[in-house]
Coordinates of C-alpha atoms in Angstrom, one line a residue:
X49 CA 97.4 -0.8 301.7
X50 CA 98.5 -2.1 298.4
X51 CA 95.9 -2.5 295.4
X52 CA 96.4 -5.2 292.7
X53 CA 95.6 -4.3 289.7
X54 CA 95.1 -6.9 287.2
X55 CA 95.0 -6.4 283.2
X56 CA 93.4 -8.7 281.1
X57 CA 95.4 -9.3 277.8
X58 CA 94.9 -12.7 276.7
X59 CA 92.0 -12.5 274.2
X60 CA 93.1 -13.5 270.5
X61 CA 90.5 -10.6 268.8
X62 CA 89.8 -12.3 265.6
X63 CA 87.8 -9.9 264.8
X64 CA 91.2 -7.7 264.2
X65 CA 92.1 -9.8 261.6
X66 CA 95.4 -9.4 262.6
X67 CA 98.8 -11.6 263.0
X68 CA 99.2 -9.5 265.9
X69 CA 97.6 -9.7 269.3
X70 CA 94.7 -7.3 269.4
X71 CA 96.0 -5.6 272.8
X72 CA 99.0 -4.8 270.6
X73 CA 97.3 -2.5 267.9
X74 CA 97.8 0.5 268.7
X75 CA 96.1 4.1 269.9
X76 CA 98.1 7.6 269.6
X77 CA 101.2 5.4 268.3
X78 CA 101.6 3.5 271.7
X79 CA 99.9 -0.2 272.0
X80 CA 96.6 -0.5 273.9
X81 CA 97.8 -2.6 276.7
X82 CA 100.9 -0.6 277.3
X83 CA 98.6 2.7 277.2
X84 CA 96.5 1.1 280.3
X85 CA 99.5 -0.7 282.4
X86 CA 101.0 3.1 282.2
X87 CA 97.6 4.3 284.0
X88 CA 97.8 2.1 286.1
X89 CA 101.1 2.5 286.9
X90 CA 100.8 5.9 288.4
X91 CA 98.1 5.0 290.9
X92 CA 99.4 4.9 294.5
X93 CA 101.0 1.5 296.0
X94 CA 99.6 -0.8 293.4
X95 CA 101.1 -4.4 292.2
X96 CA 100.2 -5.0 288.8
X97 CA 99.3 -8.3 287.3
X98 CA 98.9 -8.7 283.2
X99 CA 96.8 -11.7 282.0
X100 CA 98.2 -13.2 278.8
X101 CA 97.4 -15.9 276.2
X102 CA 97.2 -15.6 272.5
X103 CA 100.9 -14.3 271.7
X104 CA 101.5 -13.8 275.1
X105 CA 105.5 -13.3 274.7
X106 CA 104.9 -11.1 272.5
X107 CA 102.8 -9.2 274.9
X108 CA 105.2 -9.9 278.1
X109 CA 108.0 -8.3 275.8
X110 CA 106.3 -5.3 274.7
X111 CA 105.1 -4.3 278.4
X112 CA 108.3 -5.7 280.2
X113 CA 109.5 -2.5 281.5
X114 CA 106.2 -2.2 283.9
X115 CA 107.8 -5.0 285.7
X116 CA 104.3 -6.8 285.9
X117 CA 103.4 -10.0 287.6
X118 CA 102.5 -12.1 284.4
X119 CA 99.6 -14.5 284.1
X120 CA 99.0 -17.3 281.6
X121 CA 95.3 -17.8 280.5
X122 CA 96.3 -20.3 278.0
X123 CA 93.0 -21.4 277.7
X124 CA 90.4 -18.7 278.2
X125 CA 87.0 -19.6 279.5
X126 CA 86.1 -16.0 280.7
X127 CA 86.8 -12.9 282.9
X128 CA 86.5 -15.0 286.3
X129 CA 88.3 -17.4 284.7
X130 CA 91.4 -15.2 283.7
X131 CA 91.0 -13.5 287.6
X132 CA 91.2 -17.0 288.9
X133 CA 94.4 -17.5 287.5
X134 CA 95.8 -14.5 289.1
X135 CA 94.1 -14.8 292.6
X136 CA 97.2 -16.5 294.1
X137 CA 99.4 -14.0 293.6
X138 CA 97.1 -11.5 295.3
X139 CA 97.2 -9.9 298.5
X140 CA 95.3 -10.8 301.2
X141 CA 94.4 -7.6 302.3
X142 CA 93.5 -4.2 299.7
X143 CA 91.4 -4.7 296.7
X144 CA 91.6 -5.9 293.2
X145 CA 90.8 -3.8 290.4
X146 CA 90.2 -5.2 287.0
X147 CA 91.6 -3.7 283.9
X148 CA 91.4 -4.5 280.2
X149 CA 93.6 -4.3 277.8
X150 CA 91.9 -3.6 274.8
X151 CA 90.0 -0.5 276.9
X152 CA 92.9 1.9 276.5
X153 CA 91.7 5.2 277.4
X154 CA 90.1 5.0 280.6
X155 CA 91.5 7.6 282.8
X156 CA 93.5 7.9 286.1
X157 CA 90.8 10.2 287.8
X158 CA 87.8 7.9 286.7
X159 CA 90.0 5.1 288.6
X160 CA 91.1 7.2 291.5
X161 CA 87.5 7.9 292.4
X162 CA 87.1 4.4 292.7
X163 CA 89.9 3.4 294.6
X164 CA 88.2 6.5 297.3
X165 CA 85.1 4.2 297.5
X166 CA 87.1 1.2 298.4
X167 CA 86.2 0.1 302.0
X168 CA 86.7 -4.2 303.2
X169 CA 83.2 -4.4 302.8
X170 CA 82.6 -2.7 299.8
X171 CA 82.8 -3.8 296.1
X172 CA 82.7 -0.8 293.6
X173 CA 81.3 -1.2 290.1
X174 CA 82.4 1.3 287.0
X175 CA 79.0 1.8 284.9
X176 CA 77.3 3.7 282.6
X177 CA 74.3 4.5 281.2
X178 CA 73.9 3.8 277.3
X179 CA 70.8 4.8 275.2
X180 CA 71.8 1.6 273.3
X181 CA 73.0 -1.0 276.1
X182 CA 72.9 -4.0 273.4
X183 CA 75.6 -6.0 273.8
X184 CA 76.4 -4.9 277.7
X185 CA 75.6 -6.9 281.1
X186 CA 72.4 -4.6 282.6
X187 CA 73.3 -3.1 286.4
X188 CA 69.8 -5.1 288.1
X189 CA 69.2 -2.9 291.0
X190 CA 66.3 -3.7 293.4
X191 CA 63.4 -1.5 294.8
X192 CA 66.1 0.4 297.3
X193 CA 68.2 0.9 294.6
X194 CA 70.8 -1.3 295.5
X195 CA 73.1 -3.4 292.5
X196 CA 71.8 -6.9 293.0
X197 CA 72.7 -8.4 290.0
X198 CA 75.0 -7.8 286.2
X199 CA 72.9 -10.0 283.8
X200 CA 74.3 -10.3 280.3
X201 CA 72.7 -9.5 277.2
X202 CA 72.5 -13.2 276.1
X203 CA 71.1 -14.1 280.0
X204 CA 69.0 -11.3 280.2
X205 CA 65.4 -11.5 280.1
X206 CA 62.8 -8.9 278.1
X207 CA 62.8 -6.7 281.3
X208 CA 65.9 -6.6 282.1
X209 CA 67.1 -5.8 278.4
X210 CA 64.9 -2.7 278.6
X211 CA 67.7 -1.5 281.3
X212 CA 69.9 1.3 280.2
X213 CA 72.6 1.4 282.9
X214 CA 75.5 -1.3 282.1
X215 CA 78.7 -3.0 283.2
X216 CA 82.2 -1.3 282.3
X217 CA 83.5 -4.8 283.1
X218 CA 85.7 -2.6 285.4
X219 CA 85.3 -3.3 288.9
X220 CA 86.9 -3.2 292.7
X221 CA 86.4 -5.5 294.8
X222 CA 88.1 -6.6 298.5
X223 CA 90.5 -9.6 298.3
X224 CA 89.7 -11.4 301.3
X225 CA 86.2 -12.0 300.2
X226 CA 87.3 -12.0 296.4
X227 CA 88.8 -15.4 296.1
X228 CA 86.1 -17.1 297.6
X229 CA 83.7 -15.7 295.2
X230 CA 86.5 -16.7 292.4
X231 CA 86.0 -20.1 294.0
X232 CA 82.4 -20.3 293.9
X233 CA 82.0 -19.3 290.2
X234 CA 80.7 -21.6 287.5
X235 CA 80.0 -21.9 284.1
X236 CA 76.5 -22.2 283.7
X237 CA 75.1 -20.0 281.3
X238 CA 74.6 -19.6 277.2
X239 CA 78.5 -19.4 277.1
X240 CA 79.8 -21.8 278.9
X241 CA 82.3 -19.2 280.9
X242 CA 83.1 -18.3 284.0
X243 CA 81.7 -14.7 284.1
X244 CA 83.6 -12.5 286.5
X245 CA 80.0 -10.6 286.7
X246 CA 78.5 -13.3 288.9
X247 CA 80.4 -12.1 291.6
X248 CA 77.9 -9.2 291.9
X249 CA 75.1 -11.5 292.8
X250 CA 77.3 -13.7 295.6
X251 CA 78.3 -10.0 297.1
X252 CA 74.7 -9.3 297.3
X253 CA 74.0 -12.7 299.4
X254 CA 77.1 -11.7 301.4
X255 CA 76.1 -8.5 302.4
X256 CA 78.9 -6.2 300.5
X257 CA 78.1 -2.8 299.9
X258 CA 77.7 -2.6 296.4
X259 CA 78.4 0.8 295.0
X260 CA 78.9 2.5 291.3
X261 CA 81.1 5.3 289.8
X262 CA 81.0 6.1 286.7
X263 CA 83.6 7.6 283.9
X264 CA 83.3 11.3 282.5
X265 CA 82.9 10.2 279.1
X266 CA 81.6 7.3 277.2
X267 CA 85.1 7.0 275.6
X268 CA 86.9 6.3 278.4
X269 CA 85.2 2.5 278.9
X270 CA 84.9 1.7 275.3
X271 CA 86.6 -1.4 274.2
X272 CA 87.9 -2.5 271.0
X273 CA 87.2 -5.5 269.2
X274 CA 87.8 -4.5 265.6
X275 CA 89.6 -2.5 263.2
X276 CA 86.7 0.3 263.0
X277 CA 86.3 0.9 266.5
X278 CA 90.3 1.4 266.9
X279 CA 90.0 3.9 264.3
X280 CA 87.1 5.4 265.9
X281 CA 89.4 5.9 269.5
X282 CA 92.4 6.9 267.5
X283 CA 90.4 9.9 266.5
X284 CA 89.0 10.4 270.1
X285 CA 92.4 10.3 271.2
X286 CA 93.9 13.0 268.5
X287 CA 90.8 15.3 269.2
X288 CA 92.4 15.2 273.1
X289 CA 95.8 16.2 272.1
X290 CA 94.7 18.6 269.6
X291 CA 92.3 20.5 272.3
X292 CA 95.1 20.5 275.0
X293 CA 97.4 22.0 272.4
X294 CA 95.3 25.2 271.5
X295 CA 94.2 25.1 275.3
X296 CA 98.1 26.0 275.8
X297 CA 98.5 28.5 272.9
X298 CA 98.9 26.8 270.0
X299 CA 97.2 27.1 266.7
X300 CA 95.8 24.4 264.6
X301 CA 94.6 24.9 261.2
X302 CA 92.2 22.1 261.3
X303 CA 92.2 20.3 264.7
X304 CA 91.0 17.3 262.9
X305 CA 94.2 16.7 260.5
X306 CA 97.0 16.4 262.7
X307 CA 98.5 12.8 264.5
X308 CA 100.4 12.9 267.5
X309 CA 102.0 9.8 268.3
X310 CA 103.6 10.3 271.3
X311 CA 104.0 13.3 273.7
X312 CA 104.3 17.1 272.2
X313 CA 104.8 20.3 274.2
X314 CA 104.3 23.4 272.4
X315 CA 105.4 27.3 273.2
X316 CA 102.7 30.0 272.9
X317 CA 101.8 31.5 269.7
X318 CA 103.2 28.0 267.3
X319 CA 101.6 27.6 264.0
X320 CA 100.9 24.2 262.9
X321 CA 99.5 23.2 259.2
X322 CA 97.3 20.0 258.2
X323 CA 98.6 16.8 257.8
X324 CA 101.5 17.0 260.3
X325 CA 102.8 13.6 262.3
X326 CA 104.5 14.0 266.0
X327 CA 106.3 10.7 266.8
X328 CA 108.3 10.1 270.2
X329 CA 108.6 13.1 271.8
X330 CA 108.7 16.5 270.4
X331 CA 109.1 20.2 272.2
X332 CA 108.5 23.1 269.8
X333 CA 109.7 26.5 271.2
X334 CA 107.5 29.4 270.9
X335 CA 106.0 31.2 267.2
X336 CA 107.2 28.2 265.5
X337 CA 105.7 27.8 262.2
X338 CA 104.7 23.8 260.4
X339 CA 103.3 23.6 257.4
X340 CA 101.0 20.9 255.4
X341 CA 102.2 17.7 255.8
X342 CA 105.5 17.5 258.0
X343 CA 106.8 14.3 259.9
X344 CA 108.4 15.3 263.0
X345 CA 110.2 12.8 265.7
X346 CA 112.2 13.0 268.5
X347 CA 113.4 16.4 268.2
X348 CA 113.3 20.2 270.0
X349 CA 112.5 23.1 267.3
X350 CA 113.5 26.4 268.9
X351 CA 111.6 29.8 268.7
X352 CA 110.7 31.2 266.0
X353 CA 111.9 28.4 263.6
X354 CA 109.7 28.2 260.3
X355 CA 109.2 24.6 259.0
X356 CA 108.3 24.6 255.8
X357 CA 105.5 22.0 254.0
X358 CA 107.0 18.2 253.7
X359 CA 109.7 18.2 255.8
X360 CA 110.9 15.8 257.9
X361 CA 112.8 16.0 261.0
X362 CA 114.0 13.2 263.2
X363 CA 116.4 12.7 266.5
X364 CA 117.8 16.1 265.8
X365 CA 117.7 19.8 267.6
X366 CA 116.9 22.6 265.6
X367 CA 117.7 26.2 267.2
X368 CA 115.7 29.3 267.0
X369 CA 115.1 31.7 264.1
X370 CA 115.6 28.7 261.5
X371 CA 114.4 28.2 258.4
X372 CA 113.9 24.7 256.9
X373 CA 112.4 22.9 253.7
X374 CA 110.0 22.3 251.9
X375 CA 110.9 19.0 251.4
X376 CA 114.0 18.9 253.7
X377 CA 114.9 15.7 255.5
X378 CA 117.0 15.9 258.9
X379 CA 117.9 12.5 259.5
X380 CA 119.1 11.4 263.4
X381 CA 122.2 13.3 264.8
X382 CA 121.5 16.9 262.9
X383 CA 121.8 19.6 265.0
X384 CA 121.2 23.1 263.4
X385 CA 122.4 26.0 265.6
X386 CA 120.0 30.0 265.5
X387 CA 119.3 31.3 261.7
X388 CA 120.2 28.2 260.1
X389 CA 118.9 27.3 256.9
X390 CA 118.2 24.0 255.1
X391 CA 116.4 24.3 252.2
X392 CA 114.3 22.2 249.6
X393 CA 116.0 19.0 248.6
X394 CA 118.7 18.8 251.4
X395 CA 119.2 15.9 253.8
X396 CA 121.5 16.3 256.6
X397 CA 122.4 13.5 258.8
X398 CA 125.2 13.2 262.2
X399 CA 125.7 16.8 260.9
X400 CA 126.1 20.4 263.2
X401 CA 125.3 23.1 261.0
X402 CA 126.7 26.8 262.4
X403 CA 125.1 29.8 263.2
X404 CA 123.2 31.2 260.3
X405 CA 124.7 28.5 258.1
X406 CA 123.1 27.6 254.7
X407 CA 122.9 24.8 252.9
X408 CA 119.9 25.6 250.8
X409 CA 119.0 23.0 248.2
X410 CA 119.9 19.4 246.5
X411 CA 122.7 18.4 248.9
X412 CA 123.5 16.0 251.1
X413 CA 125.4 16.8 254.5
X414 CA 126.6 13.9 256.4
X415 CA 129.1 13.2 259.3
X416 CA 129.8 16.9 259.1
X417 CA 130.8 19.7 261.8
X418 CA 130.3 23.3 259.8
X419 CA 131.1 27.0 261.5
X420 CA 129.1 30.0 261.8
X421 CA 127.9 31.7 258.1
X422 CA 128.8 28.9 256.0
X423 CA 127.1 28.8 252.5
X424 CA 126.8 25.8 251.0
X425 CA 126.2 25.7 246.6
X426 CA 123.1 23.6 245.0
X427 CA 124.4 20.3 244.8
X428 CA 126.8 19.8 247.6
X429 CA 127.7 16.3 248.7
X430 CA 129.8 15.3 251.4
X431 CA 131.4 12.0 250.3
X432 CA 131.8 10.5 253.8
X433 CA 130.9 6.4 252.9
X434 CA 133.8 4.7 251.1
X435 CA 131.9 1.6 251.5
X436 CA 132.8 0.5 254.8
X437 CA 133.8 2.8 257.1
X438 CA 132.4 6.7 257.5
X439 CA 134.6 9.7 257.7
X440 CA 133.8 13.0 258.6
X441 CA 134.2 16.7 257.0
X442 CA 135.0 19.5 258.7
X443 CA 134.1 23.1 257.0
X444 CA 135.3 25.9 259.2
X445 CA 133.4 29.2 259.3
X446 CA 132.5 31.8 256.5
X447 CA 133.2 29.6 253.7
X448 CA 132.0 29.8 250.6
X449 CA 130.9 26.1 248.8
X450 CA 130.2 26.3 245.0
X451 CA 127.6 24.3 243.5
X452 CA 128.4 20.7 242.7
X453 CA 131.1 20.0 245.3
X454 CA 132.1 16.9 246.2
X455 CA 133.9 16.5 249.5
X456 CA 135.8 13.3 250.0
X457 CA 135.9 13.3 253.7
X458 CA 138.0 12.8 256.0
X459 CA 138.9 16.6 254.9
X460 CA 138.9 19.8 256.2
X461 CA 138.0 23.0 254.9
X462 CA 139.4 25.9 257.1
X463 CA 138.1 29.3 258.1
X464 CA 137.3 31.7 255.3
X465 CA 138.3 29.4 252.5
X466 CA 136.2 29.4 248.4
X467 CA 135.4 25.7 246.7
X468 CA 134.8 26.8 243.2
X469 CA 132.0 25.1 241.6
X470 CA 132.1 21.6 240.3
X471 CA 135.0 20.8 242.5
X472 CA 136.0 17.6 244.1
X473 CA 137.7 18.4 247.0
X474 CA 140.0 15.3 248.8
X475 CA 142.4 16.9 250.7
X476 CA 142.8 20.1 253.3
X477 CA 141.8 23.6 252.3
X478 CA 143.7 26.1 254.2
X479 CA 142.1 29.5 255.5
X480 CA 141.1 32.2 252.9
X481 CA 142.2 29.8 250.2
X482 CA 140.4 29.5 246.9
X483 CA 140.2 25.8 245.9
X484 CA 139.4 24.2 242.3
X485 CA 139.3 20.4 241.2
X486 CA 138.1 19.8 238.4
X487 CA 139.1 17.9 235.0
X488 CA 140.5 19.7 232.0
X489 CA 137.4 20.9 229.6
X490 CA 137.8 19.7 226.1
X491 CA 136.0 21.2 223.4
X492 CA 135.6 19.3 220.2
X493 CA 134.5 20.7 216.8
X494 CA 132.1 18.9 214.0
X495 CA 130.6 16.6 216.6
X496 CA 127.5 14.5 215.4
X497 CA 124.7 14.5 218.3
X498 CA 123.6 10.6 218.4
X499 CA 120.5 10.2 215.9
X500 CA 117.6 7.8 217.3
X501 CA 117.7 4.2 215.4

């Protein structure tokens, strides 16, 4: 039986302050909206259905590859109002359950034991007890304990206000007694919407079996409507990653000081220093070493590779036993084969560095395939941009580069070959050659150093 599953994204969240739609803004580096349709997405025979309004293209392009069935609540007048919109397009059979987008952490299992409670004749509320409900609909319950009623805080009276237990806003409820409720809804309360809650009380009349689940942790149903309480479930969110990671054998120097912003999978026995930033996706092998404050994206570290403080790494494969930075930048296309070294000041980029290679400070390698045991001088360019076009240098294995070379590629240094220092190298160095370019020195006597006017 298939379960819709619709999304509400079509608030504007002023409170943001924010160009952007608030559903947009984002948690662990991936938008809110996108973080719930991707829960969603891996519950069993489901159709989803995404609600949209304020900046709803840009919405509909950011989540496009979840191939939802796209709502527009141009004009908002309330949750029942934005399910009404999407109640054609439901099934007749199976359930509904409603999502929001600007909840982003609420969890497969929390909606999995709701989809178990789902019968034709039953709705299924998500609640939770608060010791401060203000703000939230109260769960009205009546002397069997049965759900009656979701009043909100602006409808509700003294009594009911003293009531602790309160509506998610996430709920399940059967579809072929859904859209009649949809139907019957009106707009008569304190603001002037169509409250999806109301259904609650018509079920009641109906005879539904109203049941409750609730989530493991507060976090999981907390929405966000401003700036502080994103940053309040970004932190929730890193604390997550950061206790799966030492779960799995990984140390952290200070759980709370590290951002991961995407998906990383660490071997046992890894090392990783404050201030370090995972983006995309990122695999370390096992007793790698991070220090303080490295940026890392997109790329597979190998074992026992030590990264050294302020480096950055991105699209690229590192190999094991490696040795890299401080302050090293590996831009997209590096690939370092075992017991390379990059050191401080060097940024590589389309480049394959050998085994045990070295390039190990102020120098740029670019469009560059190098050999095994290459060492590479202090202030090593490859010229490989003439402006236009890019050409690439190729530097054979066990050569020796001296400091301040300049390789013009396209050129090709073969196996074994020397670049003395302070060369500038434009055409092919054969094997075991020694190779010098450089202009004649002139030395000239009685010279006046310049005198400040």
């Amino acid at each position: 039986m298939t379960q819709d599953i619709v999304i509400l994204a079509a608030g504007k969240g002023s409170r943001m302050k924010s160009q952007f739609s608030k559903v947009l803004h984002k948690i662990g580096g991936t938008a809110m909206v996108r973080r719930v349709l991707s829960t969603a997405s891996k519950l069993t025979n489901t159709k989803l259905h995404l609600i949209v309004g304020h900046q709803g293209e840009q919405v509909e392009a950011a989540c496009q590859d979840f191939y939802a069935n796209i709502v527009w609540q141009n004009n908002p007048q309330g949750t029942g109002d934005a399910l009404r919109r999407a109640a054609p397009s439901l099934s007749e059979d199976g359930a509904t359950l409603t999502l929001y987008g600007d909840v982003p952490l609420i969890q497969q299992s929390t909606l999995e034991n709701m989809l178990a409670l789902s019968t034709p004749n039953t709705l299924v509320l998500l609640t939770i007890k608060l010791d401060n409900p203000f703000g939230y609909g109260r769960i009205v319950r009546n002397a069997q304990d049965k759900v009656v009623a979701i009043v909100e805080q602006k409808d509700a009276n003294a009594e009911q206000l003293k009531i602790q237990e309160v509506n998610t806003g996430i709920l399940l409820a059967p579809n072929a007694k859904l859209k009649g409720w949809l139907e019957a809804l009106t707009n008569n309360n304190a603001q002037g919407e169509y409250y999806l809650t109301d259904i609650i009380a018509m079920a009641a009349n109906d005879g539904v079996n109203i049941v409750t689940a609730h989530p493991e942790a507060e976090w999981e149903v907390t929405g966000v409507n401003d700036r502080v309480q994103l940053s309040a479930l970004e932190r929730v969110w890193q604390q997550q990653q950061a206790d799966t990671l030492m779960r799995n054998g990984a140390t952290l120097l200070d759980p709370s000081r590290i951002d991961v912003r995407g998906e990383l999978t660490t071997g046992q026995d890894c090392i990783i220093d404050v201030n370090c930033v995972f983006e995309g996706t990122v695999t370390l092998g096992e007793n790698v070493e991070i220090g303080p404050n490295c940026v890392l994206k997109n790329c597979t570290v190998g074992d026992n590779t030590v990264i050294k403080a302020n480096t950055m790494i991105e699209d690229s494969t590192v190999g094991a036993d490696c040795d890299l930075g401080p302050f090293a930048r590996l831009r997209p296309g590096t690939v370092l084969e075992n017991k390379a070294k990059i050191g401080n000041f060097v940024e590589t980029k389309k480049a394959h560095i050998g085994v045990g290679s070295k390039v190990n400070h102020l120098s740029y390698v670019g469009d560059t395939q190098m050999g095994a045991g290459v060492n590479v001088g202090a202030g090593t360019i490859t010229c490989n941009y003439d402006g236009v076009n890019k050409f690439q240098t190729i530097i054979g294995d066990n050569v020796f580069v001296g400091s301040n070379t300049s390789l013009v590629a396209p050129v090709e240094v073969q196996t074994g070959a020397t670049i003395a220092a302070g060369s500038t190298i434009t055409k092919t160095v054969g094997e075991h050659q020694l190779a010098f370019g450089r202009a004649k020195q002139m030395n000239k006597d009685g010279w006046a150093r310049p005198t400040k006017k």
